[in-house]
Every structure is written in structure tokens, then in C-alpha cells.
Amino acid sequence: MSSLRATFTVSFAAVAAAVTVLVGFLSYDAAARLVRVDQQTVFAEVVQDLRDQVREHPLQPGDFASSDPDHDGPLDDIIRPSRTDVQVLGPGGAIVDRGNPQLPVGSHDRAIADDGTAGKMEEHKEVDVGGDRYRVATVALGGGRGAVQVAQQFSDTEDLLRELQQRTVLLVGAVVIAAGLFGWWLARRITRRLVRLAGAAEDVARTGRLGIQVPVTGYDEVARLGRSFDRMLGRLAQSEEDQRRLVQDAGHELRTPLTSLRTNISMLRRIDELPPEAREELVADLALESRELTDLVNELVALAAGQSDTEPVRRLDLADLAEDVAIVARRRTGRDITVRVSGDTEVDGRPTALQRAISNLVENAAKFDRDGRAPIEIAVTGMGGRGVGLGSRSGSGSGAGRGVAFDSGGDVPAIGRPGPVRVEVLDRGPGIADGDLVRIFDRFYRAADARSLPGSGLGLSIVREVATGHGGTPFAFRRDGGGTVIGFTVDGDGPADEG
């Protein structure tokens, strides 16, 4: 995490440095260019004014004398606007009025001083005078009367620009340092929560304890990551607790049939000594206990598989699943089983798990409704569409009811977004006591009057697992006129973990 903090700090400082350097360079370049161009423009205008002046009026070198008491001569017209230095040359290039500082006079300057054309100019040149750089132009007075040298110092301007450059570099350095410090502070502030989150993950990996509280503050991406990690740990802890309880409950439930089997097997050594009735009873008991053990193991496998089911989710019709379950149950039990359908019963779900849940409900109803006189009903009701279609699928015996028959009012399709679907299994058995209604979906729970019947006590807990896995809930209540209604709901959008 320290490397992330350092990377963030360096990156922030690098970006700030790049931006500051770019802005500083562009600002300095623009300022220097503007100053230099402005100085050159002013000097060119002064020289051009001087040339126009000597062309219009025949001036003498004395007219540019610096000793003019009124300060209204042509010399002052040159000096005032541009702060330039002026040196006057007489015939032959002799210095008549020395400039401050004195400017060098070359052969070209002497030639201009002797030239007869007023306003003729020696091109601008740069000279070094006393360690300072000057821009110099020489303008002829005409008629060989002399010339005027105009000089502009630009070394002070360059000194000013160099100072500006140094200050810009210092400013850039200060900004980079400030950006680095701010980036370090910001990185520390941002990564502090990541450090705590990483520490929590390392504690879980080191200790194996999933109940560690993950500190979460804020509402940004880091906070979302922390909440997701906290929820993940909660689910893992719940899954671990479910597995532990499943193993404990399974061990407790397996102990009884295994003990009975062990006792009966020990009796097999003396089977020849037993009377025929005892032998038949022993063999029947072995068959019953082995069947019970097989059913219990199958239920445990189904329950464990339901907790981590990887069966893909697809669009399906719960009414079709209910009809398939009814066909199998009729063949096995010979009971009259009716399927009633209402509304749109299509959902997104796992077909094998849902079929297993419906089958468990039907088997439970058939087991407790031992008289077999009243039919077992499976009601599948869609609760999401505006339109409602009603119909029934019924049959009895081993083959009846395989087709689908809607009544005259049952062909109205459901309209709108699919909603929850309710699956109910109704029987006319002895019913369930009020104290047992709230516990029948618990693992291995069996009511007092059901303990003499075959079963593992896991069938309805599987129904609960399937229902909650599909965003629904199980339910059970007494049926008017006797019997029980047990069922579950399924969210029309599919399993909760599928979003």
C-alpha cells in the first residue's frame, strides 16, 4: 500500500510539474516576445521619424545639440518617446555631440555622415558599449553635413527577462514541491481506508475468522468496496455457519438409523436361532432402515447441492413443472392430483431446483393424507400481469390428466411485467398443529405425530432453500374444512443472486 501511496504522490507531482512547466514556458515566451517586439517597434518608429524630419528640413549638426536650453529641438523629439541615446556626427564622421555613453563610429558611419542624401540610413546593428548591448542606427543629414546616431540599450531588457525566467523557474519548483506535498497528503487520505481494508483482509487470511468488522466510511468507490467486502464476509460467515449446522444436524440424524442398522446387523449372526416371525421382522426392519438411510443421504445431498447450485437460470413456466410433478406423483402414489393455473406463471429460475421443491410438497401431502379420498391440489398463481387466465389441469390414476385443458374463460393472456408466482399444495390430511407451523421448514424437524412415518425431516427445508434462493418465501397454514396449505413464492425476475 505504501507503493500505491508513493505512486499516487509521484504521479500527482509529475502532472502538476508538467502543467506548471508548460504554462510557465508559454507565459515566459509570450512575455519575452512581446517585450522584444515592442522595443524593436519603438526604435524603428523613432528612426523613421528622424529620417522624415531630416528630409523635410535641412538640419545642421548643431540643431541636435544637447545644450539646447529650451529642450524644444529635434534631439528632445527623439529622446522623449523612446529613452534613446543620441550622438551627433559632423562632416567626415567627427563627433560633434558625444552620446552617453559614447557610441563607436565606424567607416560605414563616416560614409553616411558624408553622404549627400538626407535620410539615408545605415542598417540597424548591435554593438557592445561598456559591457552593455545597444541597437544603433545612423541617419545622414544630407549634403555632407554629418549624421545622427540613435542607440537603444536592450541589455537591461534582457536582464529583466532573465530575472523573469529565474522567478518562473523558482515558481515552478515551488509549485512542484507544493503539489508533491499535497499529493502525498491526498494519497494518504485516500489510501488510509484502503490500508484498513487490506489489514482486515490480511486478518481474515491469517486467523480464518470471518466475523471481523470492516471499517467503512463515506460513499465513494472505496466505501463501496468496503461495504461489498463486508457483505462478502457476512455471506461467507453465514455459509460457514450453515455448513456447520448441516453437519451437526446430519450427524445427529444419521446416528439413529446407523445405530438401528448396527443392532440389526449384529442380530444377523443369530438369525438361525430366531423364529420365522422374528426373522421376517428383522429383514423388514433392515430394509426399512436402509431405505430411510438412503432417503436421508439423498436429502442431505440435495440440500447441500441446493446451497451452492450452479444450475443455469432460464425462462420457464411453473405450471409446466407442476404438471410434470403431478404426472410422476400420480404414477407413484395412484392418488388423484389436480393442477390449477391462474395468471402468468412464467419466471426466471432453475428448473431442477423448482421441480424438486414442488415434488417435495406433493410427497409431503401424500404422506400425511393417508386416507387418499380427497384429491391433492397444486395451485400455481401468477400475480404480476393485468390480464388473468384461469384454467385447470387435472387427472387421476397413473395416466390421466397428461393433457392441458383450459376452461372457456382461461385463454386470456397475462399482460405487463411478470411478477411473483405463488405455488401451493393443498391436501385434506390431519393438518398441522399451530406450534408446528412455524417450525416445519427447519432442518430435520418432525412433528410429534409424524415421527412414526418415514422421512428425514429435510424435504420442507429444501423447499425453503429453493424459495429463498429464487427471491421468494415459504408459507404454511391451515386449510378451511381441514387439511393444510403449504407452498412458496418465486420472484418473477429470477433468483436473487442473479440480480
C-alpha positions as MATLAB code, in Angstrom:
seq = 'MSSLRATFTVSFAAVAAAVTVLVGFLSYDAAARLVRVDQQTVFAEVVQDLRDQVREHPLQPGDFASSDPDHDGPLDDIIRPSRTDVQVLGPGGAIVDRGNPQLPVGSHDRAIADDGTAGKMEEHKEVDVGGDRYRVATVALGGGRGAVQVAQQFSDTEDLLRELQQRTVLLVGAVVIAAGLFGWWLARRITRRLVRLAGAAEDVARTGRLGIQVPVTGYDEVARLGRSFDRMLGRLAQSEEDQRRLVQDAGHELRTPLTSLRTNISMLRRIDELPPEAREELVADLALESRELTDLVNELVALAAGQSDTEPVRRLDLADLAEDVAIVARRRTGRDITVRVSGDTEVDGRPTALQRAISNLVENAAKFDRDGRAPIEIAVTGMGGRGVGLGSRSGSGSGAGRGVAFDSGGDVPAIGRPGPVRVEVLDRGPGIADGDLVRIFDRFYRAADARSLPGSGLGLSIVREVATGHGGTPFAFRRDGGGTVIGFTVDGDGPADEG';
ca = [
       0.000    0.000    0.000;
       2.947    2.302    0.605;
       3.971    1.820   -3.028;
       0.484    2.862   -4.116;
       0.754    5.959   -1.970;
       4.188    6.773   -3.414;
       2.951    6.155   -6.947;
      -0.022    8.431   -6.395;
       2.190   11.145   -4.894;
       4.776   10.998   -7.686;
       2.067   10.918  -10.348;
       0.296   13.919   -8.855;
       3.566   15.854   -8.578;
       4.597   14.877  -12.119;
       1.311   16.060  -13.596;
       1.476   19.301  -11.630;
       5.099   19.798  -12.710;
       4.321   19.148  -16.362;
       1.385   21.558  -16.330;
       3.322   24.221  -14.417;
       6.384   23.947  -16.676;
       4.242   24.152  -19.780;
       2.295   27.151  -18.514;
       5.461   28.863  -17.265;
       7.303   28.312  -20.536;
       4.412   29.564  -22.643;
       3.915   32.570  -20.359;
       7.609   33.497  -20.377;
       7.926   33.020  -24.116;
       4.886   35.164  -24.785;
       6.065   37.897  -22.402;
       9.625   37.931  -23.798;
       8.377   38.003  -27.357;
       6.004   40.858  -26.578;
       8.704   42.925  -24.821;
      11.286   42.410  -27.576;
       8.866   43.179  -30.373;
       7.650   46.280  -28.572;
      11.194   47.571  -28.074;
      12.092   46.987  -31.709;
       8.892   48.647  -32.892;
       9.528   51.775  -30.792;
      13.113   52.033  -32.025;
      12.066   51.617  -35.647;
       9.432   54.342  -35.261;
      11.982   56.750  -33.718;
      14.450   56.141  -36.541;
      11.728   56.587  -39.162;
      10.612   59.871  -37.561;
      14.224   61.102  -37.640;
      14.558   60.251  -41.321;
      11.328   62.053  -42.155;
      12.472   65.070  -40.170;
      15.836   65.477  -41.890;
      14.228   65.016  -45.297;
      11.700   67.751  -44.701;
      14.068   70.281  -43.082;
      17.760   70.811  -43.856;
      19.184   70.438  -40.361;
      22.667   71.109  -39.115;
      24.566   69.079  -36.536;
      24.170   71.970  -34.116;
      20.400   71.606  -34.226;
      20.821   68.368  -32.275;
      22.993   69.917  -29.564;
      22.230   68.625  -26.088;
      22.808   72.083  -24.652;
      19.520   73.421  -26.028;
      18.137   75.399  -23.026;
      14.528   75.241  -24.206;
      14.544   71.488  -24.828;
      12.417   72.022  -27.880;
      14.862   70.915  -30.547;
      14.821   67.781  -32.647;
      17.056   65.991  -30.137;
      14.357   66.112  -27.480;
      11.798   64.837  -30.015;
      13.948   61.746  -30.401;
      14.799   61.162  -26.738;
      11.404   61.710  -25.107;
       9.319   58.849  -26.597;
      11.910   56.111  -26.542;
      14.538   56.920  -23.909;
      17.175   56.549  -26.610;
      20.806   57.747  -26.684;
      21.784   60.173  -29.458;
      25.260   61.029  -30.781;
      25.777   63.736  -33.452;
      28.447   63.397  -36.126;
      29.840   66.223  -38.222;
      31.381   66.041  -41.743;
      33.815   63.144  -42.053;
      32.237   61.352  -39.062;
      33.746   63.649  -36.434;
      31.865   63.531  -33.145;
      30.127   66.880  -32.600;
      27.996   65.970  -29.615;
      29.045   62.823  -27.797;
      26.383   60.432  -26.638;
      26.042   58.986  -23.164;
      27.763   56.614  -23.393;
      29.901   57.432  -26.389;
      28.965   55.294  -29.354;
      31.575   53.756  -31.638;
      31.965   55.344  -35.080;
      32.902   53.041  -37.906;
      33.735   53.512  -41.573;
      30.131   52.998  -42.567;
      29.051   55.682  -40.130;
      31.591   58.149  -41.619;
      30.386   57.337  -45.114;
      26.800   58.079  -44.047;
      27.949   61.398  -42.478;
      29.494   62.483  -45.804;
      26.579   61.287  -47.892;
      24.641   63.928  -49.732;
      21.229   62.261  -49.458;
      19.234   63.342  -46.435;
      17.657   60.444  -44.549;
      19.988   57.788  -45.862;
      20.456   55.217  -43.092;
      22.989   52.656  -42.038;
      21.071   49.447  -41.250;
      20.414   48.639  -37.589;
      23.321   46.932  -35.905;
      24.093   45.680  -32.449;
      27.204   46.914  -30.656;
      28.777   46.402  -27.274;
      29.450   49.553  -25.270;
      30.926   49.274  -21.802;
      29.556   45.781  -21.374;
      26.027   46.746  -22.449;
      24.381   45.818  -25.698;
      22.945   48.581  -27.902;
      20.917   48.665  -31.068;
      22.337   51.508  -33.273;
      21.139   53.232  -36.464;
      22.964   56.104  -38.276;
      20.899   58.614  -40.322;
      22.530   61.103  -42.776;
      21.651   64.837  -42.541;
      22.372   65.221  -46.260;
      24.740   67.461  -48.200;
      27.733   66.002  -46.324;
      26.743   67.971  -43.221;
      27.019   64.962  -40.896;
      24.773   62.311  -39.374;
      22.858   61.404  -36.255;
      23.430   58.119  -34.439;
      20.428   56.767  -32.486;
      21.064   53.967  -29.966;
      18.723   51.893  -27.816;
      20.016   49.779  -24.949;
      18.416   46.299  -24.833;
      20.715   44.540  -22.395;
      18.635   45.865  -19.489;
      15.562   44.378  -21.132;
      17.316   41.017  -21.432;
      18.379   41.296  -17.786;
      14.740   41.867  -16.878;
      13.705   38.838  -18.942;
      16.410   36.697  -17.323;
      15.149   37.724  -13.900;
      11.643   36.861  -15.010;
      12.936   33.495  -16.203;
      14.600   32.801  -12.860;
      11.458   33.715  -10.963;
       9.431   31.474  -13.244;
      11.781   28.567  -12.544;
      11.566   29.201   -8.798;
       7.785   29.391   -9.034;
       7.683   26.118  -10.965;
       9.874   24.455   -8.351;
       7.704   25.770   -5.525;
       4.558   24.556   -7.286;
       6.094   21.107   -7.855;
       7.085   20.814   -4.194;
       3.657   22.017   -3.068;
       1.987   19.593   -5.491;
       4.111   16.742   -4.164;
       3.197   17.565   -0.562;
      -0.468   17.946   -1.429;
      -0.362   14.725   -3.451;
       1.211   12.897   -0.518;
      -1.460   14.251    1.835;
      -4.244   13.388   -0.603;
      -2.811    9.921   -1.278;
      -2.521    9.279    2.438;
      -6.102   10.411    2.957;
      -7.417    8.229    0.117;
      -5.327    5.143    0.798;
      -5.877    5.218    4.552;
      -9.196    3.410    4.100;
      -7.618    1.011    1.628;
      -4.907    0.273    4.203;
      -7.568   -0.538    6.786;
      -9.421   -2.695    4.254;
      -6.219   -4.536    3.341;
      -5.492   -5.029    7.038;
      -8.933   -6.571    7.542;
      -8.366   -8.918    4.593;
      -4.963   -9.911    5.972;
      -6.521  -10.578    9.394;
      -9.109  -12.850    7.777;
      -6.384  -14.704    5.831;
      -4.201  -15.049    8.942;
      -6.821  -16.009   11.523;
      -9.543  -17.556    9.373;
     -12.172  -15.592   11.320;
     -14.912  -14.232    9.079;
     -16.620  -12.135   11.758;
     -14.117   -9.278   11.525;
     -15.824   -5.897   11.280;
     -14.692   -3.954    8.221;
     -14.491   -0.188    8.889;
     -16.404    1.695    6.188;
     -16.888    5.444    5.869;
     -18.019    7.660    3.012;
     -19.926    6.935   -0.173;
     -17.240    6.791   -2.861;
     -15.778    3.783   -4.682;
     -13.530    2.871   -1.734;
     -16.546    2.888    0.574;
     -18.489    0.740   -1.886;
     -15.568   -1.690   -1.985;
     -15.507   -1.826    1.807;
     -19.246   -2.471    2.043;
     -19.054   -5.162   -0.629;
     -16.165   -6.812    1.229;
     -18.104   -6.615    4.494;
     -21.179   -8.189    2.867;
     -18.998  -10.877    1.302;
     -17.522  -11.735    4.705;
     -21.026  -11.829    6.155;
     -22.196  -14.249    3.489;
     -19.142  -16.416    3.928;
     -19.673  -16.469    7.672;
     -23.332  -17.373    7.182;
     -22.391  -20.083    4.697;
     -19.826  -21.476    7.127;
     -22.405  -21.460    9.914;
     -24.960  -23.187    7.647;
     -22.448  -25.866    6.753;
     -21.544  -26.390   10.388;
     -25.184  -26.707   11.398;
     -25.855  -29.024    8.470;
     -23.007  -31.309    9.506;
     -24.122  -31.275   13.141;
     -27.755  -31.927   12.285;
     -26.834  -34.587    9.745;
     -24.615  -36.330   12.270;
     -27.402  -36.289   14.804;
     -29.998  -37.635   12.372;
     -27.680  -40.276   10.905;
     -26.879  -41.627   14.352;
     -30.347  -43.155   14.846;
     -30.633  -45.225   11.624;
     -26.987  -46.239   11.837;
     -27.426  -47.424   15.421;
     -30.532  -49.387   14.407;
     -28.727  -50.891   11.429;
     -25.763  -51.862   13.584;
     -28.063  -53.538   16.102;
     -29.952  -55.431   13.410;
     -26.748  -56.490   11.688;
     -25.456  -57.891   14.969;
     -28.656  -59.899   15.188;
     -27.946  -61.443   11.782;
     -25.283  -63.623   13.418;
     -28.053  -65.404   15.336;
     -30.650  -65.355   12.579;
     -30.720  -69.159   12.522;
     -31.732  -69.143   16.184;
     -34.642  -66.748   15.623;
     -38.192  -67.910   14.928;
     -39.565  -67.274   11.409;
     -41.659  -64.293   12.537;
     -38.628  -62.612   14.144;
     -36.570  -63.256   11.012;
     -39.169  -61.595    8.797;
     -39.413  -58.690   11.195;
     -35.608  -58.323   11.271;
     -35.324  -58.358    7.468;
     -38.221  -55.898    7.116;
     -36.623  -53.618    9.714;
     -33.276  -53.765    7.884;
     -34.990  -52.902    4.605;
     -36.869  -50.029    6.238;
     -33.786  -48.645    7.979;
     -31.670  -48.910    4.823;
     -34.374  -47.160    2.853;
     -34.617  -44.437    5.496;
     -30.840  -44.062    5.464;
     -30.830  -43.865    1.665;
     -33.572  -41.231    1.692;
     -31.736  -39.252    4.363;
     -28.459  -39.301    2.422;
     -30.271  -38.287   -0.780;
     -31.967  -35.410    1.013;
     -28.665  -34.272    2.506;
     -27.001  -34.351   -0.905;
     -29.898  -32.438   -2.418;
     -29.838  -29.865    0.379;
     -26.056  -29.363    0.141;
     -26.279  -29.063   -3.648;
     -29.079  -26.531   -3.287;
     -26.862  -24.261   -1.191;
     -24.288  -23.939   -3.973;
     -26.401  -24.691   -7.016;
     -24.671  -23.882  -10.294;
     -27.631  -24.816  -12.494;
     -28.121  -22.031  -15.058;
     -31.149  -19.777  -14.802;
     -33.573  -19.805  -17.718;
     -37.099  -18.752  -18.550;
     -39.625  -21.433  -17.576;
     -43.312  -21.989  -16.839;
     -44.031  -23.144  -13.298;
     -47.360  -24.580  -14.464;
     -45.486  -26.993  -16.752;
     -43.196  -28.026  -13.893;
     -46.196  -28.580  -11.637;
     -47.839  -30.787  -14.282;
     -44.643  -32.855  -14.663;
     -44.515  -33.331  -10.884;
     -48.199  -34.312  -10.817;
     -47.708  -36.948  -13.530;
     -44.851  -38.593  -11.625;
     -46.713  -38.396   -8.296;
     -49.869  -39.985   -9.784;
     -47.825  -42.879  -11.093;
     -46.056  -43.434   -7.785;
     -48.980  -42.980   -5.410;
     -52.064  -43.654   -7.523;
     -53.570  -40.530   -5.979;
     -55.871  -38.038   -7.645;
     -53.730  -34.912   -8.173;
     -55.144  -31.743   -9.728;
     -53.163  -28.818  -11.112;
     -54.859  -25.405  -11.148;
     -53.312  -22.492  -13.048;
     -54.079  -18.779  -12.703;
     -52.384  -15.868  -14.433;
     -48.936  -15.661  -15.997;
     -46.773  -18.358  -14.391;
     -43.539  -17.764  -16.304;
     -40.462  -16.908  -14.238;
     -36.693  -16.924  -14.491;
     -35.386  -19.787  -12.402;
     -33.553  -23.065  -12.051;
     -35.916  -25.780  -13.293;
     -34.410  -28.751  -11.425;
     -34.458  -26.969   -8.051;
     -38.018  -25.690   -8.517;
     -39.260  -29.097   -9.654;
     -37.609  -30.636   -6.602;
     -39.380  -28.167   -4.308;
     -42.823  -28.846   -5.820;
     -42.195  -32.595   -5.711;
     -41.287  -32.392   -2.008;
     -44.540  -30.569   -1.273;
     -46.607  -33.175   -3.125;
     -44.802  -36.091   -1.453;
     -45.310  -34.457    1.930;
     -49.052  -34.054    1.262;
     -49.393  -37.651    0.040;
     -47.541  -38.981    3.074;
     -49.749  -37.232    5.630;
     -53.080  -37.521    3.788;
     -53.236  -41.276    4.270;
     -56.955  -41.720    3.572;
     -56.493  -40.791   -0.060;
     -60.125  -39.924   -0.611;
     -59.724  -36.225   -1.376;
     -57.536  -35.107   -4.287;
     -54.271  -33.301   -3.722;
     -54.316  -29.923   -5.452;
     -51.404  -27.983   -6.879;
     -52.291  -24.305   -7.390;
     -49.922  -22.137   -9.465;
     -50.903  -18.452   -9.445;
     -49.194  -15.623  -11.293;
     -49.555  -12.256   -9.555;
     -47.808   -9.859  -11.943;
     -49.944   -9.331  -15.090;
     -53.018   -7.138  -15.589;
     -54.800   -9.788  -17.596;
     -55.546  -13.101  -15.897;
     -56.034  -16.512  -17.437;
     -57.735  -19.220  -15.400;
     -57.671  -22.898  -16.086;
     -57.175  -26.329  -14.562;
     -55.140  -29.423  -15.279;
     -56.455  -32.499  -13.574;
     -56.254  -36.240  -13.654;
     -56.176  -39.363  -11.530;
     -54.599  -42.753  -11.630;
     -51.423  -43.489  -13.450;
     -52.065  -41.766  -16.730;
     -54.954  -39.354  -16.579;
     -54.547  -35.623  -16.812;
     -51.498  -35.617  -19.040;
     -53.075  -33.055  -21.354;
     -53.855  -29.397  -20.648;
     -57.482  -28.270  -20.645;
     -58.378  -24.596  -20.131;
     -61.971  -23.690  -19.458;
     -63.869  -21.137  -21.542;
     -62.575  -18.215  -19.536;
     -58.973  -19.312  -19.334;
     -57.405  -18.185  -22.583;
     -56.825  -14.540  -21.649;
     -53.083  -13.956  -21.646;
     -51.403  -12.046  -18.884;
     -50.264   -8.549  -19.808;
     -47.474   -6.499  -18.297;
     -44.300   -7.155  -16.379;
     -44.066  -10.694  -14.930;
     -44.494  -10.621  -11.189;
     -44.203  -13.135   -8.362;
     -45.697  -16.585   -8.831;
     -47.293  -18.486   -5.964;
     -47.177  -22.278   -5.756;
     -49.494  -24.036   -3.272;
     -50.135  -27.692   -2.491;
     -53.468  -28.317   -0.755;
     -54.451  -31.538    0.988;
     -57.207  -32.832    3.262;
     -54.930  -34.525    5.748;
     -54.990  -34.217    9.536;
     -53.483  -30.742    9.437;
     -50.569  -29.289   11.349;
     -50.646  -28.045   14.915;
     -50.160  -24.331   15.459;
     -46.917  -24.905   17.321;
     -45.502  -26.894   14.419;
     -46.473  -24.445   11.642;
     -43.614  -22.083   12.478;
     -41.014  -24.882   12.528;
     -41.912  -27.234    9.708;
     -39.352  -25.624    7.386;
     -36.481  -26.158    9.841;
     -33.955  -28.843    9.006;
     -34.672  -32.283   10.454;
     -37.728  -31.007   12.280;
     -40.536  -33.556   12.507;
     -43.821  -33.088   14.321;
     -44.621  -35.473   17.146;
     -47.362  -37.290   15.167;
     -45.031  -37.624   12.125;
     -42.073  -39.299   13.785;
     -43.533  -42.731   13.198;
     -43.743  -42.052    9.458;
     -40.856  -42.447    7.022;
     -38.930  -39.324    6.165;
     -35.817  -37.360    7.023;
     -37.263  -34.009    8.016;
     -35.348  -32.311    5.187;
     -37.984  -32.132    2.455;
     -39.584  -28.850    3.540;
     -36.213  -27.286    4.427;
     -35.234  -27.872    0.800;
     -38.420  -26.049   -0.205;
     -37.333  -23.113    1.943;
     -33.828  -23.090    0.411;
     -35.228  -23.106   -3.133;
     -37.773  -20.394   -2.362;
     -35.305  -18.023   -0.731;
     -32.796  -18.748   -3.496;
     -35.396  -17.524   -6.022;
     -36.255  -14.356   -4.117;
     -39.414  -15.824   -2.548;
     -40.622  -17.160    0.789;
     -42.176  -20.432    2.006;
     -45.511  -20.468    3.844;
     -47.888  -22.910    5.540;
     -51.336  -22.511    7.094;
     -54.448  -24.494    7.946;
     -56.952  -25.116    5.192;
     -60.615  -24.305    5.682;
     -62.515  -27.554    6.086;
     -59.470  -29.486    7.245;
     -56.058  -30.113    5.858;
     -53.046  -27.933    5.148;
     -51.827  -25.493    2.516;
     -48.056  -25.469    2.090;
     -46.213  -23.619   -0.657;
     -43.787  -20.903   -1.657;
     -43.461  -17.843   -3.857;
     -40.971  -17.183   -6.649;
     -39.850  -13.730   -7.767;
     -40.717  -13.207  -11.432;
     -37.232  -11.812  -12.132;
     -35.476  -14.971  -11.026;
     -33.015  -15.884   -8.265;
     -31.881  -13.056   -6.046;
     -28.193  -13.651   -6.753;
     -28.851  -13.200  -10.481;
     -29.852   -9.597   -9.958;
];
